[in-house]
Every structure is written in C-alpha cells, then in structure tokens.
Coordinates of C-alpha atoms and ligand atoms in Angstrom, one line a residue:
X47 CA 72.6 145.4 91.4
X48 CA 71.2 144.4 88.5
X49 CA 73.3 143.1 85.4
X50 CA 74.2 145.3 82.8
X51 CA 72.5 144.8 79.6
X52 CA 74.5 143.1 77.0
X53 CA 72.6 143.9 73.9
X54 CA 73.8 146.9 71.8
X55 CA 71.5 148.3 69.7
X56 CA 73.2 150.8 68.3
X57 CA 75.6 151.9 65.2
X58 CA 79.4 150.8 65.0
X59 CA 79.7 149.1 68.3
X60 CA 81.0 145.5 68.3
X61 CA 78.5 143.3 69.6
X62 CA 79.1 140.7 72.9
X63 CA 78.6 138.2 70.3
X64 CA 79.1 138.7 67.0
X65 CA 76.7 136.3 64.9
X66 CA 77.2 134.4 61.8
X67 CA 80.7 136.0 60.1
X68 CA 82.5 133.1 60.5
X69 CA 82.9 132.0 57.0
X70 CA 83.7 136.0 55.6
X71 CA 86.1 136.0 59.0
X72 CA 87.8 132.4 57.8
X73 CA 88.0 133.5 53.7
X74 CA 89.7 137.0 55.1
X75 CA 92.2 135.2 57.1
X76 CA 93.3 132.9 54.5
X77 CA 93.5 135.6 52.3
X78 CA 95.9 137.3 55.0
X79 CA 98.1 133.8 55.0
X80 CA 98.1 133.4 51.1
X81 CA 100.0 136.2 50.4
X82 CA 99.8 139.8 48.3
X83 CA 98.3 137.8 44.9
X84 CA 95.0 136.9 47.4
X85 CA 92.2 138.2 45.7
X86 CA 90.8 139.1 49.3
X87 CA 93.2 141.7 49.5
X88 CA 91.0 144.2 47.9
X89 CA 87.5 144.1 49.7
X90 CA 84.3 145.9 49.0
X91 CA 82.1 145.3 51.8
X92 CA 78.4 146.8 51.1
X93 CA 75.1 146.2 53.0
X94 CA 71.9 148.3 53.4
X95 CA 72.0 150.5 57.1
X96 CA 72.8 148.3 60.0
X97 CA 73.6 145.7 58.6
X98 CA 76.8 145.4 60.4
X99 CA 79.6 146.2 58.0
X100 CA 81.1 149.0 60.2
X101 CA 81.6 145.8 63.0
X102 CA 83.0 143.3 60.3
X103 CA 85.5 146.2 59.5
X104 CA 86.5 146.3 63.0
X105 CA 86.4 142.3 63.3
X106 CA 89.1 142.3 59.9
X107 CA 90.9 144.8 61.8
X108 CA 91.4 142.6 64.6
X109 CA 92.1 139.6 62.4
X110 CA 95.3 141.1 61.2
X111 CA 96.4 142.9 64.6
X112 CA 96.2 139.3 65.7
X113 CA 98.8 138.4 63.3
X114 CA 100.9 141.3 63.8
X115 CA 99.4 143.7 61.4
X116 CA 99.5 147.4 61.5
X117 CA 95.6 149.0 61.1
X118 CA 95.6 152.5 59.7
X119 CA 91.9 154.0 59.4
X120 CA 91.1 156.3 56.2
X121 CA 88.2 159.0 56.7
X122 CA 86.6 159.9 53.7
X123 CA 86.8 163.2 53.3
X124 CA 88.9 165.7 51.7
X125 CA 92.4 165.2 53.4
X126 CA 92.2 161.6 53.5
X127 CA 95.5 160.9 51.9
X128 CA 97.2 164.1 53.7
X129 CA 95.6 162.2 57.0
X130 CA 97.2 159.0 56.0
X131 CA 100.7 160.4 55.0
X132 CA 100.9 163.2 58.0
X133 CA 99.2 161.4 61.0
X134 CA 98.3 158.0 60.3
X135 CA 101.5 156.5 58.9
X136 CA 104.1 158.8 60.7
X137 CA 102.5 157.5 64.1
X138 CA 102.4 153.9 63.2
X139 CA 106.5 154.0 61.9
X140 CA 107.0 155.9 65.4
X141 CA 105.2 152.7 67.1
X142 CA 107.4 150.5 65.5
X143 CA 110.5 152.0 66.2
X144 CA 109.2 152.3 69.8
X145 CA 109.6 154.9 72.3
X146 CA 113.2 154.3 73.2
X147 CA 114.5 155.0 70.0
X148 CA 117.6 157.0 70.4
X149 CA 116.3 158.4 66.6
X150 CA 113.0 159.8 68.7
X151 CA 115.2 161.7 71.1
X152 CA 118.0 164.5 70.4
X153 CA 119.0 166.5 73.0
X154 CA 120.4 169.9 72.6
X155 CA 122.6 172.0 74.9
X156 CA 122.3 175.8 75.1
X157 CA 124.4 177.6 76.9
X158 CA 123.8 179.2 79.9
X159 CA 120.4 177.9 79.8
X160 CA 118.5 174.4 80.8
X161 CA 119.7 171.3 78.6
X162 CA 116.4 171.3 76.2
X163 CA 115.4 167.7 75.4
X164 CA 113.7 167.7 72.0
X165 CA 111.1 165.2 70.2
X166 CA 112.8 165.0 66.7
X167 CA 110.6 163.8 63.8
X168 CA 112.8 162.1 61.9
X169 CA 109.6 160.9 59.5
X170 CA 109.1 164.5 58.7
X171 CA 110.9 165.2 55.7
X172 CA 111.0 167.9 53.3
X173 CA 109.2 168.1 50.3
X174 CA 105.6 166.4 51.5
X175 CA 106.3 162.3 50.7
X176 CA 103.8 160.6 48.5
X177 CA 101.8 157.9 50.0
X178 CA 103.3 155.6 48.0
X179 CA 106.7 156.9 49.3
X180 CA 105.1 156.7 53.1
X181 CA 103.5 153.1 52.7
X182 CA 106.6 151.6 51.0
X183 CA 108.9 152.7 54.3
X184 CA 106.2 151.3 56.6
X185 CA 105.8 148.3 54.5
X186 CA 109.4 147.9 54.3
X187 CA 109.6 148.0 58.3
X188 CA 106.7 145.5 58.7
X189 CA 108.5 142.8 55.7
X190 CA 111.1 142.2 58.3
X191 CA 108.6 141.6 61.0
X192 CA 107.0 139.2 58.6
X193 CA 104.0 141.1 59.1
X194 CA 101.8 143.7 56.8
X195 CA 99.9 146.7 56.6
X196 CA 95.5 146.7 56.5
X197 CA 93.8 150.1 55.3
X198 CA 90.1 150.5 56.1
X199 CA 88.3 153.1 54.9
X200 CA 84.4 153.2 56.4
X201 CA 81.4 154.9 54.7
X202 CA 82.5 154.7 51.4
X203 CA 80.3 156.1 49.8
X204 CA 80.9 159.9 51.1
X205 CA 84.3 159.1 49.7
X206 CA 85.6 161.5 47.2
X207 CA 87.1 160.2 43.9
X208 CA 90.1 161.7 43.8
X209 CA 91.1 160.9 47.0
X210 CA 90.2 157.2 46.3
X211 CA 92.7 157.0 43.4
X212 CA 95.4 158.2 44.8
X213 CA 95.1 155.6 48.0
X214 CA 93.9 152.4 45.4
X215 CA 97.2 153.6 43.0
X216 CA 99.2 153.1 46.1
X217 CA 98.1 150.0 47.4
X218 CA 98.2 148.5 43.8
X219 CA 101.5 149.9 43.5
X220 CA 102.8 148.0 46.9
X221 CA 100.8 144.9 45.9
X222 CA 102.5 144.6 42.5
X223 CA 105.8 144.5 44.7
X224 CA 104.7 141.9 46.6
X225 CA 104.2 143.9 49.7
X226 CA 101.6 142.6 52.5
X227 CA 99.1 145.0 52.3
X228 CA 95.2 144.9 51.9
X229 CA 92.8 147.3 51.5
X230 CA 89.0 146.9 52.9
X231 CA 86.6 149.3 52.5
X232 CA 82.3 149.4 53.7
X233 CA 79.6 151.4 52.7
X234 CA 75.9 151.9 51.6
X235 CA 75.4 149.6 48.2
X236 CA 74.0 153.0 46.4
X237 CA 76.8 155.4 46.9
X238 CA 79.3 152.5 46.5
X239 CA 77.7 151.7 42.7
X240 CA 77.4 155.7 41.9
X241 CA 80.8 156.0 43.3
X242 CA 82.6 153.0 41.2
X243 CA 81.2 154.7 38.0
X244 CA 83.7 157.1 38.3
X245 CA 87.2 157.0 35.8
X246 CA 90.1 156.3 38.1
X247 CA 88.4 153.7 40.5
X248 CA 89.2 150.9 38.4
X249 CA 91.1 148.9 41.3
X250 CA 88.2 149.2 43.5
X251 CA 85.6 148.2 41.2
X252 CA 87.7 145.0 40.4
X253 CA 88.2 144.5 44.4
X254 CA 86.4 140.8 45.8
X255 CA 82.4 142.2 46.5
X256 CA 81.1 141.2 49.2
X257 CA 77.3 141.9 50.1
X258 CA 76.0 141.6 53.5
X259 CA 72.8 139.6 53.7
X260 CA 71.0 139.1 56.5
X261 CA 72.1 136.6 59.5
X262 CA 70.8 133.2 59.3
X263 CA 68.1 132.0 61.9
X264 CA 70.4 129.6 63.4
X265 CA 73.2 131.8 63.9
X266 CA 70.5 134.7 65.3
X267 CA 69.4 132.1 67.6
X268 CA 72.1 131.2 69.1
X269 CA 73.7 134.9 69.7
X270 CA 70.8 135.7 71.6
X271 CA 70.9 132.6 73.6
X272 CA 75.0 133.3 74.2
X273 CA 74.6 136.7 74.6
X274 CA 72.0 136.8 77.0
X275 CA 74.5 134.2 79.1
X276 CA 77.2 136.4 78.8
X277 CA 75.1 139.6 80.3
X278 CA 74.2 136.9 83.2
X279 CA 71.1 135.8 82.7
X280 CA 69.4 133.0 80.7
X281 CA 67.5 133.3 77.5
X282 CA 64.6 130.0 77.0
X283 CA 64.9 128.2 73.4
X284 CA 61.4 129.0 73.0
X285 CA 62.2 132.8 73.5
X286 CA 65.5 133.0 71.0
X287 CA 63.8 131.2 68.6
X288 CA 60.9 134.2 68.8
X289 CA 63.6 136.7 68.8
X290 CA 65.5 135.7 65.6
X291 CA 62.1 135.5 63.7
X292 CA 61.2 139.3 64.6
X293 CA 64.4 141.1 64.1
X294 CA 64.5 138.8 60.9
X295 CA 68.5 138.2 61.0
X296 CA 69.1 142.1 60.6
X297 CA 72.2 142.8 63.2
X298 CA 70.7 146.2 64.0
X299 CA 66.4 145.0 65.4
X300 CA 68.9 141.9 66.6
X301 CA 70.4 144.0 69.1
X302 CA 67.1 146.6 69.9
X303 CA 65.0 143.1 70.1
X304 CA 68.2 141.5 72.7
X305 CA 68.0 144.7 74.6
X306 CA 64.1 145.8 74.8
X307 CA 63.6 141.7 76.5
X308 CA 66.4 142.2 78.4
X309 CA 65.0 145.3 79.6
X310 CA 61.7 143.9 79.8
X311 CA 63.4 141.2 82.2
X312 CA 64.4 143.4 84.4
X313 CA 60.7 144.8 84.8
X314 CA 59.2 141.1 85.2
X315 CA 61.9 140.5 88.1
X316 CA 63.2 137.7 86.6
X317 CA 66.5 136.0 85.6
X318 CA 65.1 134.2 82.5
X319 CA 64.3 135.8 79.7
X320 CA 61.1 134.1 78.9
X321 CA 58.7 134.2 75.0
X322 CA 56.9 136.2 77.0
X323 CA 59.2 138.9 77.6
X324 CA 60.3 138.6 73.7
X325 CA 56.3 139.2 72.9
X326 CA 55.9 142.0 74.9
X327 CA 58.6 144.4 73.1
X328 CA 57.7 143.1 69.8
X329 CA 55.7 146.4 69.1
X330 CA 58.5 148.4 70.9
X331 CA 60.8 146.6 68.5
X332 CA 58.7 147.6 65.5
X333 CA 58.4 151.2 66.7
X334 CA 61.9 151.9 67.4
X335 CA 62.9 150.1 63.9
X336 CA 60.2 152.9 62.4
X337 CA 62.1 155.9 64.7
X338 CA 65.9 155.1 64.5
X339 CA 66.3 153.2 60.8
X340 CA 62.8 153.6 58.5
X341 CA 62.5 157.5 59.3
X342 CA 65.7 158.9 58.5
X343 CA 66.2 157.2 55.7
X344 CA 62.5 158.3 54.3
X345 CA 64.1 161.9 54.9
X346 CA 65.2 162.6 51.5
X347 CA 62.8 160.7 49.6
X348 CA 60.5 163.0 47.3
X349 CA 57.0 161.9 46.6
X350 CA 56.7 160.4 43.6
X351 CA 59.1 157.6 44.8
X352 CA 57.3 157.6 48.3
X353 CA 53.6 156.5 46.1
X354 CA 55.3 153.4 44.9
X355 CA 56.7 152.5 48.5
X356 CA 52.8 153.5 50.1
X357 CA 51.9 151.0 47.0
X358 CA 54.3 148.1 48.1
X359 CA 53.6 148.9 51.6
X360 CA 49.2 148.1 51.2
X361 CA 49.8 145.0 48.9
X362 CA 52.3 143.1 50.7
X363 CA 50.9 140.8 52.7
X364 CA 52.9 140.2 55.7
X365 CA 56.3 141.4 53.8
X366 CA 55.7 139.1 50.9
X367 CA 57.0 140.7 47.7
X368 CA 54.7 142.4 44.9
X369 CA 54.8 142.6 41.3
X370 CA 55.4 145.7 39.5
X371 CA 51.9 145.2 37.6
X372 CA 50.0 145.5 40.8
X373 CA 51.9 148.5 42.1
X374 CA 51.2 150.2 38.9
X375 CA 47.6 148.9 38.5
X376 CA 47.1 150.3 42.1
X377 CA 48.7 153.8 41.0
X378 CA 46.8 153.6 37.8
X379 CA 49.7 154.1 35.5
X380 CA 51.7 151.7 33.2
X381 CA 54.0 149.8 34.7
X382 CA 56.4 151.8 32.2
X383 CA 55.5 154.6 33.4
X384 CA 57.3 153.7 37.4
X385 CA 60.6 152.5 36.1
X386 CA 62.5 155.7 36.9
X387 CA 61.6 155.8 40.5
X388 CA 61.7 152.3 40.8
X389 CA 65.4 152.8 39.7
X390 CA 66.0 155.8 42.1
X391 CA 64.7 153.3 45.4
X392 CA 66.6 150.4 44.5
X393 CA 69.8 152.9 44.2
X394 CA 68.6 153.4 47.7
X395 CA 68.8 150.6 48.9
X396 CA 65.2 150.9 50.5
X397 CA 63.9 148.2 48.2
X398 CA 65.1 145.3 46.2
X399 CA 64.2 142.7 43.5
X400 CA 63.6 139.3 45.1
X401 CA 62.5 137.7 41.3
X402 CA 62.4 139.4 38.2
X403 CA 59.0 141.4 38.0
X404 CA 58.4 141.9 42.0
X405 CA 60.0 144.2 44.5
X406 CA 59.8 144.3 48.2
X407 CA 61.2 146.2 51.1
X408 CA 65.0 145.8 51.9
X409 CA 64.6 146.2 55.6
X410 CA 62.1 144.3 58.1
X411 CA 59.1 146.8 59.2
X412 CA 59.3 149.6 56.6
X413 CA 56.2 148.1 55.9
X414 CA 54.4 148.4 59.2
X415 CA 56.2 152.1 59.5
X416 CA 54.6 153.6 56.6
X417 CA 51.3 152.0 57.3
X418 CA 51.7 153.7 60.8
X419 CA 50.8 157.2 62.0
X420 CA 54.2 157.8 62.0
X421 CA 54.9 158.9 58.9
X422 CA 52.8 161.4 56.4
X423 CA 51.9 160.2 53.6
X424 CA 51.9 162.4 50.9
X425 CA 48.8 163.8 48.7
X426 CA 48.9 162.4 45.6
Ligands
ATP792 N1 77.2 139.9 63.1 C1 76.6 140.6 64.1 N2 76.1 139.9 65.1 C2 75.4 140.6 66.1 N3 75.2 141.9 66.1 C3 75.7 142.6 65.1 C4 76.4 142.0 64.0 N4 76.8 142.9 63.2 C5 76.4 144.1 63.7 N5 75.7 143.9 64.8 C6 75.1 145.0 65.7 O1 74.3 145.8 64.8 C7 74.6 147.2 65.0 C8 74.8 147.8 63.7 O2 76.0 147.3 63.0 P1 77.0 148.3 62.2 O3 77.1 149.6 62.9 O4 78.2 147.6 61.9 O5 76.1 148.5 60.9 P2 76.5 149.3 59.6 O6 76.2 148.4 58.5 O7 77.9 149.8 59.7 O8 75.5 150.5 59.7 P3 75.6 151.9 58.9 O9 75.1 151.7 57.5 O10 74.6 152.8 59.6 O11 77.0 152.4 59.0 C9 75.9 147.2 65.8 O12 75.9 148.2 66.8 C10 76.1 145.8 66.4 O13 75.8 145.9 67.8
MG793 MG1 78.7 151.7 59.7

C-alpha cells in the first residue's frame, strides 16, 4: 500500500511539521510563565490568507494545555459572549469539577414510581451571569490549580464590535486582578485595522501585534525534508531546496507544493522524491495557487482597482516590485489620480509597499494568475 501523503494543503489543519514558529512559540510561552503583567497576554495575530495564523492559534492553544491551561474558543458572531457564558465556560467548570462530583448528580425519589437520577446544573443560575462573573469563578478554580485560562477568537475580522468589548472588558478586568488569563485573537490584516478603528476596542488595539511574514528558506527547507520523512519517504536536498523557492515560504503553496511532489512520487514509482518530481508540479503548483487562493480573493474586487493590479501584474518582472509612476504612466493617469484604489488593495491585503513609492503583490503567483486565461480581465 502506498504511504499516505503527509502534506496538507489545505486551510486550518496543523501541518506534520510545523515550520519556522519557534521564536513566536518561545516569546508566547514565556509570556505564559511571566505572569498576568506579560505584554504577550493580549495577542493580535494578522497575516494575509494562508498564512498560517489559524495553525499558530491552535499551536498557542496547545502551549498552554501543556501547562495545564483551560482553552475556550470564541466564534465571532453575534452570540459570542452568550456562547462563552452558556456553553463554553459552564462545560469547562463541569470538567474541572470532574464527572464524579456529587454536586453533578442529585437524585430524586418519587413515589410509586422509578428513583429518577437527575443531571443538576449547578452553574446555571438565575439571572444570566456576566462573563466577567463566569470567568472570575473559572479563574478562581484554575488559581488553585496554579494554572489559567487562554481565549482564542479566529477570523477576527468578521468579529462584531460590541461583542468584542464586552469579552476585551472582561479579560482586562481579570488581568487587573492578577488572574492568569490571555487572550489571542487571528485574522485578515484589513478587517483587523477597519475593525480596531472602532470606539470600545481600545484593549485590543493596544494588544502585542504580531504580523505573519513569510517562512524563511531554511526553515521551508527543512519542513519539507522532515516532513517528507515522516510520510515515509525521502525528500533529496537538491529537491527541498527547489520546493522552498517555489512556494516562496508561504505555509499554504508549502503544503500544495509537499503534496503535488509527493503525489507526483507516487506516479514516478519511486521512494525519493527527486528535483525532478518538484519541477514537474511546478505549473500545477502555480495553477492551483491561481484556483484555491488568487480567485476568490479577486471575487469582490471592482474594476477600477483590478486596472492597477493588471498594471503591476505586466511590469513586474518576475515578482519584482513597481513604482507607482510606471503603473500610472502605463494607465495614463497621474499617479494622484490611483491613490484611492491603491488604498482600497493594500486594505486588502492583495498588495503591499515593499519601499516607499513601489508596490507589489502580497502573495506568490497573483502575478502569473492574472496574466493567465484564468481570469477576465476587465475592459477598460
Ligand atoms: N508554520 C507552518 N509550517 C508548515 N505548514 C504550515 C504552517 N502554517 C500553516 N501551514 C499550512 O498552511 C495551511 C494554511 O494555514 P492556516 O489555515 O493556518 O492559514 P490562515 O492564515 O489561517 O488562513 P485563512 O486566512 O484562510 O484563515 C494549513 O493547512 C497548514 O497545513
Ligand atoms: Mg484561518
């Protein structure tokens, strides 16, 4: 039988091998020892799509289960706080008190009938607690434990602001009481900075940034090398090294160019995963980038913004950056006359400012996408 593939290119699953967190996974656990003054126990983690924030959130929540720490997950919608106080927290007190807890269990005798064994909430108590009310018991539970409370919250940026205050009052309220307790929360760099602009998200916009950049070469490198031994087979030095240049340290093409040469492996017979093998899915790599990343995001572009990427996209050479002149001497404008829609992309996240004056792509092959049939370019 052949081995299973142990790429994963795909959205919030942990990879086999998770490449080049260390240092964010070292600062977050010393900020975990140091105590409730840390400053890394209010994180903003933000990085373009696929970038791999939703796998460092689960990699912080394993750092503190490690140590003892309860996880509870915030949604971002409109009953996130009623989720939190209702579900979330009421099942993590019931964990700590364990399931033999004679408070779990009372047992009531009717007459004449079966003795009727009921499951007593004894968390559920009238009026509705606050959260501050709810994380203040659980915290109290954990301080004797010597251990603390995390609260994620994915996709910020679909969070709603009201909802977002009431949680960041509460863990500021616990934190000024010296409870261990740290917030973390991930999402798209756009809505996060649209979001943060907002009255009432004061504690969040002071929380430790941290922006996701792409994975070094060395550390890409070596993931596909330990990866590909983990999966079974062996990956040449020759052939990682070709890898980590054409997914370009972004964790997503990482994982589709890990898979697409695995797959390709299998094709070729052969237990070593080979440059050739990497060169033959390159355009497979590029294609699928185009189809599952570029596309989607294209989606709600309207045309006037999609001119200046068609602009970026003909005079970059080889994803080298442009300057703002050319694109505008190329649309025959002033470059004045783009700065709107150059603001409206960067918000984006679909392109960024590598020096002052120039602009190129955020992500590896939107280039080659909208130079492709695959996308329609507009009339202009
Ligand atoms: N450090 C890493 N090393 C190796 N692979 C990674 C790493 N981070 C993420 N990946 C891989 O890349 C894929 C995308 O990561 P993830 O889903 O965390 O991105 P994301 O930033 O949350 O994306 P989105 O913006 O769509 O939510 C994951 O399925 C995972 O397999
Ligand atoms: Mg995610």
């Amino acid at each position: 039988m052949a081995a299973r593939n142990p790429f994963r290119p795909t959205f919030g699953v942990s990879p086999t091998v998770l490449a080049g967190r260390d240092s964010l996974l070292q600062s977050f656990r010393l900020g975990l020892a140091e105590g409730p003054g840390s400053p890394f126990r209010a994180l903003l983690i933000s990085g373009s799509r696929g970038m791999g924030k939703t796998v460092l959130l689960n990699e912080f929540e394993d750092a503190t289960a490690s140590q003892g720490w309860i996880t509870l997950r915030a949604y971002p919608d409109a009953s996130m706080v009623d989720a939190l106080i209702n579900s979330a927290i009421p099942t993590a007190l019931q964990q700590l008190d364990g399931p033999q807890s004679k408070r779990m269990l009372s047992s009531v005798s009717i007459p004449g009938i079966a003795t009727v064994t009921a499951i007593a909430d004894p968390y559920k108590k009238d009026p509705t607690p606050t959260l501050i009310y709810r994380l203040r018991e659980l915290g109290s539970m954990l301080q004797k434990r010597g251990s603390g409370i995390l609260i994620t919250l994915d996709e910020l940026q679909s969070a709603q602001v009201d909802q977002l205050h009431v949680l960041a009052t509460a863990v500021q309220d616990l934190l000024r009481d010296d409870f261990d307790i740290a917030l973390v929360a991930a999402g798209l760099p756009e809505g996060i900075d649209r979001l943060l602009q907002h009255e009432g998200t004061t504690f969040i916009r002071r929380a430790e940034r941290i922006l996701l950049s792409p994975v070094e070469h060395a550390d890409s490198v070596h993931m596909f090398i330990d990866t590909t031994a983990e999966g079974g087979k062996q990956m040449s030095m020759e052939a990682a090294e070709l890898a980590a240049t054409i997914s370009n340290g972004y964790p997503y093409s990482m994982q589709l160019t890990g898979s697409l040469a695995w797959a390709q492996s299998n094709l070729n017979n052969t237990e070593l995963i080979a440059a050739r093998e990497v060169e033959a899915v390159r355009t497979e790599v590029i294609r699928r980038m185009g189809m599952q990343v570029h596309e989607p995001s294209l989606h709600q572009v309207p045309d006037g913004e999609l001119t200046i990427l068609y602009a970026i996209a003909q005079l970059s050479q080889d994803g080298e950056m442009v300057s703002t002149g050319d694109i505008a001497n190329l649309m025959n404008v002033k470059p004045n006359a783009l700065s709107m829609q150059r603001k409206q992309l960067l918000r984006r996240g679909l392109i960024q400012v590598p020096k002052y004056g120039y602009l190129n792509f955020t992500l590896p092959y939107m280039r080659e996408h909208l130079l492709s049939n695959a996308h329609h370019r507009p009339i202009t």
